[in-house]
Backbone as CSV, one residue per row, in Angstrom:
resi,resn,N_x,N_y,N_z,CA_x,CA_y,CA_z,C_x,C_y,C_z
1,MET,-32.519,-24.949,10.650,-31.348,-25.515,10.013,-30.698,-26.490,10.979
2,SER,-30.335,-27.663,10.522,-29.717,-28.650,11.394,-28.299,-28.208,11.725
3,PRO,-27.768,-28.640,12.900,-26.441,-28.219,13.292,-25.369,-28.611,12.271
4,SER,-25.595,-29.754,11.580,-24.570,-30.212,10.637,-24.532,-29.360,9.369
5,ARG,-25.642,-28.663,9.087,-25.685,-27.854,7.865,-24.999,-26.507,8.029
6,ALA,-24.995,-25.950,9.249,-24.395,-24.634,9.468,-22.914,-24.615,9.112
7,PRO,-22.096,-25.573,9.654,-20.684,-25.548,9.265,-20.502,-25.779,7.769
8,ARG,-21.393,-26.602,7.176,-21.288,-26.874,5.742,-21.515,-25.598,4.933
9,ARG,-22.491,-24.790,5.349,-22.762,-23.526,4.650,-21.583,-22.567,4.801
10,THR,-20.981,-22.543,6.001,-19.812,-21.689,6.214,-18.664,-22.131,5.317
11,LEU,-18.427,-23.456,5.263,-17.353,-23.969,4.407,-17.611,-23.637,2.947
12,LEU,-18.877,-23.751,2.521,-19.230,-23.426,1.137,-18.967,-21.951,0.860
13,ALA,-19.381,-21.097,1.797,-19.180,-19.658,1.612,-17.701,-19.319,1.545
14,VAL,-16.906,-19.937,2.434,-15.466,-19.702,2.414,-14.872,-20.221,1.119
15,GLY,-15.372,-21.363,0.639,-14.895,-21.911,-0.633,-15.188,-20.980,-1.791
16,VAL,-16.377,-20.394,-1.796,-16.754,-19.447,-2.851,-15.846,-18.224,-2.789
17,LEU,-15.600,-17.710,-1.566,-14.716,-16.557,-1.415,-13.313,-16.890,-1.907
18,THR,-12.811,-18.068,-1.513,-11.463,-18.455,-1.929,-11.367,-18.502,-3.441
19,ALA,-12.392,-19.072,-4.082,-12.393,-19.139,-5.545,-12.415,-17.740,-6.146
20,ALA,-13.231,-16.852,-5.570,-13.327,-15.484,-6.093,-12.005,-14.751,-5.938
21,LEU,-11.380,-14.904,-4.753,-10.111,-14.235,-4.532,-9.009,-14.848,-5.382
22,THR,-9.112,-16.157,-5.664,-8.125,-16.789,-6.527,-8.200,-16.193,-7.921
23,LEU,-9.429,-15.993,-8.414,-9.598,-15.418,-9.745,-9.091,-13.991,-9.810
24,SER,-9.249,-13.267,-8.717,-8.892,-11.854,-8.746,-7.587,-11.560,-8.015
25,ALA,-6.926,-12.614,-7.551,-5.710,-12.397,-6.775,-4.614,-11.795,-7.630
26,CYS,-3.962,-10.826,-7.027,-2.793,-10.201,-7.646,-3.080,-9.693,-9.044
27,GLY,-4.309,-9.264,-9.281,-4.626,-8.659,-10.569,-4.082,-7.255,-10.626
28,ASP,-3.744,-6.822,-11.800,-3.283,-5.449,-11.972,-4.295,-4.729,-12.844
29,ASP,-5.346,-4.249,-12.203,-6.417,-3.575,-12.939,-6.032,-2.123,-13.129
30,SER,-5.146,-1.883,-14.086,-4.606,-0.537,-14.259,-5.599,0.428,-14.888
31,ASN,-6.726,-0.080,-15.387,-7.694,0.847,-15.978,-8.616,1.457,-14.925
32,GLY,-8.468,1.022,-13.673,-9.181,1.688,-12.586,-10.606,1.252,-12.392
33,LYS,-11.070,0.210,-13.063,-12.431,-0.256,-12.842,-12.486,-1.013,-11.523
34,SER,-13.567,-0.808,-10.776,-13.634,-1.458,-9.476,-14.863,-2.327,-9.307
35,GLY,-15.645,-2.496,-10.321,-16.793,-3.394,-10.226,-17.845,-2.856,-9.281
36,GLY,-18.749,-3.724,-8.863,-19.787,-3.332,-7.920,-21.149,-3.455,-8.560
37,GLY,-21.468,-2.542,-9.441,-22.762,-2.581,-10.116,-23.895,-2.232,-9.175
38,GLY,-25.078,-2.103,-9.713,-26.252,-1.810,-8.904,-26.279,-0.356,-8.460
39,ASN,-27.336,0.007,-7.746,-27.510,1.373,-7.283,-26.878,1.512,-5.904
40,THR,-25.548,1.665,-5.869,-24.832,1.668,-4.603,-24.491,3.062,-4.087
41,ASN,-24.598,4.077,-4.927,-24.218,5.440,-4.566,-22.726,5.582,-4.303
42,PHE,-21.915,4.630,-4.772,-20.466,4.756,-4.672,-19.968,5.536,-5.874
43,VAL,-18.904,6.281,-5.674,-18.283,7.037,-6.758,-16.869,6.499,-6.935
44,THR,-16.518,6.147,-8.176,-15.171,5.655,-8.461,-14.447,6.661,-9.335
45,ASN,-13.285,7.111,-8.865,-12.531,8.079,-9.662,-11.708,7.355,-10.720
46,THR,-11.031,8.105,-11.559,-10.282,7.501,-12.661,-9.096,6.683,-12.170
47,GLY,-8.688,6.886,-10.928,-7.604,6.094,-10.360,-8.063,4.793,-9.760
48,GLY,-9.359,4.493,-9.894,-9.868,3.218,-9.398,-10.207,3.202,-7.921
49,ILE,-10.277,4.359,-7.283,-10.615,4.423,-5.864,-12.088,4.775,-5.729
50,ALA,-12.838,3.880,-5.109,-14.273,4.088,-4.903,-14.494,4.687,-3.519
51,THR,-15.418,5.637,-3.442,-15.714,6.281,-2.165,-17.215,6.293,-1.912
52,ALA,-17.563,6.366,-0.643,-18.966,6.502,-0.241,-19.120,7.838,0.471
53,ALA,-20.166,8.570,0.123,-20.446,9.852,0.778,-20.693,9.623,2.263
54,LYS,-20.447,10.635,3.053,-20.521,10.507,4.511,-21.840,9.889,4.985
55,GLY,-22.937,10.306,4.393,-24.240,9.787,4.822,-24.601,8.415,4.268
56,GLU,-23.749,7.875,3.390,-24.042,6.591,2.734,-23.147,5.452,3.233
57,ARG,-22.327,5.718,4.210,-21.346,4.717,4.646,-21.945,3.691,5.597
58,ALA,-21.456,2.466,5.470,-21.903,1.369,6.327,-20.775,0.954,7.264
59,ALA,-21.168,0.441,8.417,-20.179,-0.077,9.364,-19.699,-1.449,8.897
60,THR,-18.521,-1.813,9.320,-18.031,-3.161,9.023,-18.726,-4.158,9.938
61,GLY,-18.592,-5.422,9.587,-18.940,-6.486,10.521,-17.791,-6.645,11.505
62,LYS,-17.749,-7.790,12.168,-16.688,-8.033,13.150,-15.375,-8.325,12.437
63,LEU,-14.365,-7.555,12.774,-13.012,-7.754,12.246,-12.089,-7.886,13.449
64,ALA,-11.997,-9.088,13.950,-11.236,-9.334,15.175,-10.643,-10.731,15.123
65,GLY,-9.543,-10.896,15.839,-8.923,-12.220,15.901,-7.473,-12.116,16.290
66,GLU,-6.723,-13.146,15.925,-5.312,-13.224,16.284,-4.454,-12.589,15.193
67,THR,-3.468,-11.826,15.620,-2.541,-11.213,14.678,-1.415,-12.190,14.355
68,LEU,-0.619,-11.831,13.371,0.516,-12.681,12.991,1.484,-12.889,14.142
69,ASP,1.581,-11.905,15.050,2.490,-12.058,16.189,1.802,-12.631,17.420
70,GLY,0.591,-13.195,17.228,-0.068,-13.945,18.298,-0.873,-13.126,19.292
71,LYS,-1.059,-11.828,19.030,-1.870,-10.996,19.919,-3.315,-10.964,19.424
72,GLN,-4.211,-10.468,20.266,-5.609,-10.306,19.880,-5.844,-8.863,19.459
73,LEU,-6.616,-8.689,18.403,-6.911,-7.351,17.891,-8.359,-7.296,17.427
74,ASP,-9.046,-6.226,17.814,-10.405,-5.961,17.351,-10.411,-4.569,16.726
75,VAL,-10.702,-4.507,15.436,-10.693,-3.225,14.717,-11.679,-2.243,15.346
76,ALA,-12.756,-2.735,15.948,-13.750,-1.852,16.584,-13.118,-1.004,17.689
77,ASP,-12.045,-1.495,18.299,-11.372,-0.743,19.362,-10.630,0.482,18.836
78,LEU,-10.503,0.587,17.507,-9.779,1.711,16.902,-10.705,2.851,16.497
79,LYS,-11.986,2.736,16.854,-12.947,3.789,16.532,-12.451,5.120,17.086
80,GLY,-12.650,6.183,16.297,-12.131,7.494,16.658,-10.896,7.842,15.853
81,LYS,-10.357,6.829,15.149,-9.214,7.038,14.281,-9.586,6.633,12.864
82,VAL,-8.876,7.163,11.884,-9.000,6.667,10.514,-8.228,5.356,10.467
83,VAL,-8.862,4.309,9.928,-8.249,2.983,9.909,-8.095,2.515,8.463
84,VAL,-6.876,2.118,8.119,-6.568,1.595,6.786,-6.449,0.080,6.902
85,LEU,-7.310,-0.635,6.189,-7.296,-2.095,6.172,-6.741,-2.558,4.833
86,ASN,-5.675,-3.344,4.876,-5.019,-3.791,3.646,-5.012,-5.312,3.572
87,VAL,-5.660,-5.857,2.546,-5.687,-7.310,2.316,-4.435,-7.685,1.527
88,TRP,-3.656,-8.642,2.046,-2.397,-8.990,1.400,-2.025,-10.440,1.674
89,GLY,-1.104,-10.937,0.858,-0.513,-12.253,1.068,0.960,-12.177,0.734
90,SER,1.771,-12.969,1.406,3.221,-12.905,1.184,3.616,-13.365,-0.211
91,TRP,2.764,-14.130,-0.855,3.010,-14.729,-2.172,2.629,-13.782,-3.314
92,CYS,2.060,-12.634,-2.994,1.435,-11.746,-3.983,2.399,-10.648,-4.417
93,ALA,2.772,-10.658,-5.699,3.740,-9.674,-6.211,3.273,-8.221,-6.065
94,PRO,2.022,-7.870,-6.427,1.576,-6.483,-6.207,1.576,-6.078,-4.729
95,CYS,1.342,-7.060,-3.832,1.407,-6.762,-2.399,2.823,-6.369,-2.007
96,ARG,3.801,-7.060,-2.575,5.204,-6.719,-2.307,5.528,-5.329,-2.863
97,ALA,4.964,-5.002,-4.023,5.229,-3.702,-4.637,4.687,-2.554,-3.786
98,GLU,3.519,-2.739,-3.175,2.910,-1.648,-2.415,3.369,-1.592,-0.960
99,ALA,3.958,-2.678,-0.458,4.299,-2.764,0.967,5.186,-1.628,1.469
100,PRO,6.246,-1.230,0.738,7.063,-0.119,1.257,6.282,1.182,1.388
101,HIS,5.330,1.418,0.488,4.503,2.634,0.561,3.607,2.598,1.807
102,PHE,3.033,1.423,2.083,2.167,1.291,3.253,2.978,1.462,4.539
103,ALA,4.168,0.856,4.586,5.009,0.964,5.777,5.374,2.423,6.045
104,LYS,5.715,3.169,4.994,6.106,4.581,5.140,4.937,5.447,5.589
105,VAL,3.785,5.307,4.910,2.632,6.150,5.246,2.116,5.824,6.648
106,ALA,2.149,4.558,7.035,1.712,4.173,8.379,2.559,4.872,9.440
107,LYS,3.870,4.915,9.227,4.751,5.601,10.180,4.525,7.109,10.154
108,ASP,4.381,7.668,8.957,4.206,9.122,8.816,2.928,9.627,9.474
109,LEU,1.845,8.840,9.387,0.528,9.326,9.822,0.085,8.804,11.184
110,LYS,0.904,8.000,11.825,0.541,7.444,13.136,0.190,8.558,14.122
111,ALA,1.011,9.600,14.155,0.801,10.698,15.105,-0.454,11.504,14.793
112,GLU,-0.976,11.375,13.551,-2.180,12.110,13.164,-3.456,11.301,13.425
113,GLY,-3.314,10.152,14.062,-4.493,9.363,14.401,-4.927,8.412,13.305
114,VAL,-3.972,7.927,12.520,-4.281,6.931,11.487,-3.687,5.595,11.909
115,GLU,-4.511,4.564,11.898,-4.047,3.222,12.249,-4.130,2.322,11.015
116,PHE,-3.122,1.516,10.817,-3.094,0.535,9.742,-3.261,-0.858,10.333
117,VAL,-4.061,-1.686,9.655,-4.225,-3.086,10.038,-4.204,-3.916,8.767
118,GLY,-3.329,-4.888,8.715,-3.309,-5.800,7.583,-4.299,-6.935,7.788
119,LEU,-4.784,-7.478,6.694,-5.580,-8.711,6.713,-4.802,-9.709,5.862
120,ASN,-3.984,-10.519,6.521,-3.147,-11.474,5.801,-3.969,-12.702,5.443
121,THR,-4.014,-13.031,4.153,-4.856,-14.135,3.712,-4.113,-15.074,2.772
122,ARG,-4.580,-16.320,2.759,-4.069,-17.376,1.888,-2.593,-17.701,2.106
123,ASP,-2.086,-17.372,3.283,-0.784,-17.880,3.719,-1.071,-19.045,4.668
124,PRO,-0.778,-20.293,4.259,-1.156,-21.441,5.079,-0.445,-21.498,6.428
125,ASN,0.692,-20.846,6.568,1.308,-20.691,7.885,1.889,-19.284,7.981
126,LYS,2.238,-18.897,9.203,2.599,-17.502,9.463,4.023,-17.133,9.049
127,GLN,4.907,-18.110,8.926,6.317,-17.782,8.729,6.592,-16.913,7.498
128,PRO,6.049,-17.257,6.307,6.303,-16.390,5.145,5.739,-14.980,5.332
129,ALA,4.593,-14.879,6.020,3.976,-13.566,6.251,4.819,-12.734,7.211
130,LEU,5.354,-13.369,8.259,6.215,-12.652,9.197,7.511,-12.201,8.516
131,ALA,8.039,-13.046,7.636,9.242,-12.680,6.881,8.961,-11.500,5.953
132,PHE,7.778,-11.492,5.338,7.346,-10.385,4.468,7.353,-9.082,5.260
133,GLU,6.745,-9.099,6.446,6.682,-7.888,7.268,8.079,-7.383,7.624
134,GLU,8.969,-8.305,7.954,10.335,-7.919,8.299,11.071,-7.348,7.080
135,ASP,10.912,-8.008,5.931,11.594,-7.573,4.705,11.187,-6.155,4.292
136,TYR,9.908,-5.821,4.480,9.405,-4.538,3.995,9.208,-3.495,5.101
137,GLY,9.644,-3.809,6.307,9.561,-2.837,7.396,8.149,-2.534,7.841
138,VAL,7.262,-3.525,7.722,5.867,-3.342,8.143,5.794,-3.525,9.659
139,THR,5.457,-2.466,10.364,5.431,-2.523,11.825,4.016,-2.563,12.407
140,TYR,3.021,-2.312,11.588,1.639,-2.360,12.086,1.147,-3.814,12.089
141,PRO,0.112,-4.120,12.883,-0.349,-5.503,13.018,-1.148,-5.976,11.811
142,SER,-1.138,-7.276,11.618,-1.988,-7.906,10.597,-2.766,-9.043,11.235
143,LEU,-4.080,-9.024,11.046,-4.907,-10.154,11.452,-4.605,-11.326,10.526
144,TYR,-4.460,-12.513,11.111,-4.146,-13.708,10.332,-5.461,-14.353,9.891
145,ASP,-5.705,-14.347,8.601,-6.993,-14.775,8.033,-6.742,-15.720,6.845
146,PRO,-6.125,-16.885,7.090,-5.685,-17.731,5.976,-6.805,-18.204,5.065
147,GLN,-8.010,-18.382,5.599,-9.130,-18.859,4.782,-10.044,-17.740,4.299
148,GLY,-9.753,-16.509,4.659,-10.553,-15.383,4.193,-11.880,-15.199,4.900
149,LYS,-12.028,-15.768,6.092,-13.313,-15.650,6.803,-13.603,-14.208,7.222
150,LEU,-12.566,-13.494,7.685,-12.785,-12.095,8.081,-13.188,-11.256,6.875
151,ILE,-12.567,-11.541,5.739,-12.892,-10.794,4.526,-14.324,-11.086,4.098
152,LEU,-14.729,-12.342,4.219,-16.075,-12.744,3.806,-17.160,-12.179,4.728
153,PHE,-16.938,-12.299,6.041,-17.989,-11.933,6.995,-17.807,-10.542,7.599
154,GLY,-16.642,-9.921,7.398,-16.375,-8.633,8.034,-16.881,-7.425,7.271
155,PHE,-17.325,-7.659,6.033,-17.789,-6.546,5.202,-19.181,-6.874,4.673
156,PRO,-20.212,-6.153,5.115,-21.581,-6.460,4.694,-21.751,-6.411,3.176
157,LYS,-22.647,-7.236,2.685,-22.945,-7.271,1.255,-23.429,-5.900,0.795
158,GLY,-22.952,-5.488,-0.384,-23.367,-4.209,-0.934,-22.521,-3.036,-0.479
159,THR,-21.476,-3.311,0.325,-20.592,-2.230,0.760,-19.322,-2.238,-0.093
160,LEU,-18.457,-1.290,0.171,-17.163,-1.238,-0.510,-16.251,-2.290,0.131
161,SER,-16.461,-3.532,-0.252,-15.732,-4.637,0.355,-14.514,-5.014,-0.468
162,PRO,-13.509,-5.650,0.166,-12.357,-6.119,-0.598,-12.773,-7.248,-1.523
163,GLN,-12.331,-7.213,-2.768,-12.722,-8.234,-3.743,-11.536,-8.796,-4.499
164,SER,-10.342,-8.412,-4.103,-9.146,-8.909,-4.759,-7.984,-8.826,-3.782
165,ILE,-6.867,-9.372,-4.185,-5.656,-9.304,-3.394,-4.585,-8.672,-4.281
166,PRO,-4.084,-7.499,-3.928,-4.399,-6.703,-2.737,-5.680,-5.886,-2.900
167,SER,-6.267,-5.558,-1.773,-7.361,-4.583,-1.683,-7.074,-3.705,-0.471
168,THR,-7.548,-2.480,-0.531,-7.417,-1.569,0.609,-8.763,-0.915,0.870
169,VAL,-9.179,-0.958,2.126,-10.419,-0.321,2.561,-10.064,0.657,3.676
170,VAL,-10.585,1.871,3.592,-10.311,2.878,4.626,-11.604,3.192,5.369
171,LEU,-11.523,3.131,6.698,-12.673,3.436,7.561,-12.545,4.851,8.104
172,ASP,-13.678,5.541,8.190,-13.657,6.872,8.785,-13.566,6.756,10.307
173,LYS,-13.587,7.902,10.986,-13.400,7.904,12.443,-14.554,7.258,13.194
174,GLU,-15.670,7.064,12.499,-16.818,6.379,13.102,-16.783,4.871,12.860
175,GLY,-15.749,4.407,12.188,-15.637,2.976,11.903,-16.436,2.533,10.696
176,ARG,-16.826,3.486,9.840,-17.630,3.169,8.656,-16.757,3.121,7.402
177,ILE,-17.182,2.316,6.440,-16.404,2.090,5.221,-16.541,3.306,4.305
178,ALA,-15.417,3.992,4.082,-15.451,5.258,3.347,-14.819,5.173,1.969
179,ALA,-13.807,4.312,1.792,-13.096,4.253,0.515,-12.516,2.863,0.301
180,ARG,-12.327,2.521,-0.980,-11.787,1.203,-1.318,-10.994,1.266,-2.616
181,SER,-9.901,0.534,-2.642,-9.142,0.319,-3.872,-8.950,-1.181,-4.059
182,LEU,-9.037,-1.635,-5.307,-8.880,-3.058,-5.610,-7.587,-3.310,-6.379
183,MET,-6.587,-2.476,-6.124,-5.308,-2.653,-6.811,-4.191,-2.193,-5.892
184,ALA,-2.956,-2.505,-6.292,-1.801,-2.042,-5.528,-1.720,-0.525,-5.581
185,LEU,-1.327,0.075,-4.466,-1.299,1.531,-4.347,0.114,2.042,-4.114
186,ASN,0.407,3.200,-4.695,1.637,3.893,-4.337,1.310,4.876,-3.207
187,GLU,2.314,5.590,-2.739,2.109,6.497,-1.609,1.077,7.576,-1.924
188,GLU,1.143,8.143,-3.114,0.230,9.229,-3.488,-1.232,8.769,-3.457
189,LYS,-1.505,7.618,-4.062,-2.884,7.136,-4.095,-3.375,6.727,-2.702
190,LEU,-2.487,6.128,-1.930,-2.859,5.756,-0.567,-3.223,6.981,0.247
191,ARG,-2.392,8.012,0.167,-2.691,9.241,0.913,-3.975,9.909,0.414
192,SER,-4.270,9.758,-0.881,-5.493,10.373,-1.413,-6.753,9.731,-0.839
193,MET,-6.646,8.504,-0.343,-7.775,7.841,0.307,-7.922,8.274,1.757
194,ILE,-6.801,8.613,2.383,-6.774,8.901,3.825,-7.020,10.383,4.123
195,ASP,-6.377,11.255,3.373,-6.390,12.696,3.700,-7.788,13.300,3.843
196,PRO,-8.725,13.007,2.920,-10.056,13.613,3.107,-10.734,13.192,4.405
197,LEU,-10.458,11.992,4.880,-11.088,11.501,6.109,-10.464,12.136,7.346
198,LEU,-9.197,12.473,7.262,-8.558,13.165,8.378,-9.154,14.552,8.568
199,LYS,-9.628,15.149,7.477,-10.168,16.518,7.552,-11.627,16.550,8.019
200,GLU,-12.289,15.399,8.007,-13.706,15.375,8.413,-13.840,15.665,9.901
201,LYS,-14.890,16.393,10.225,-15.177,16.708,11.633,-15.883,15.545,12.292
């Protein structure tokens, strides 16, 4: 492949992701369908939360970069803890609806070894996203991913990947993708994704 084609393919892939997220952004899929298809061995409950059995889980790709507050963060460094990854944008109404629940659960479960990391996307600059965090009391870090590159390349094809805004993916203590929701979550549903992973040996 010529050097000039590689960036073009990346731009095309990011463009496809942006279009896909635009179509599914801020959707309210209240019937709990989560898509996927194929023989994936994922189980989706009636609340729209898909899970992968312990032996069927895949690791994420690289999820690292600059946070909204200008620090560097690599999700791989959080191995050994349950990690909640939340895809959000300051412009997204369902993201605003779920934000207080995420802020509360993140504070409640910090001492139990649960880490929250936001994936802020489609905010062309950081100011609205930082204001969002302040407004809703979000104290955990968010990787700044305005073009969705982390979302596109950080989750291998065929895994429980984020496919809408908001999306939530929970990693087990080994850093593997264990659960996913493609809709806004309240505290009860969020905890239902985390609690079983805290109990795993």
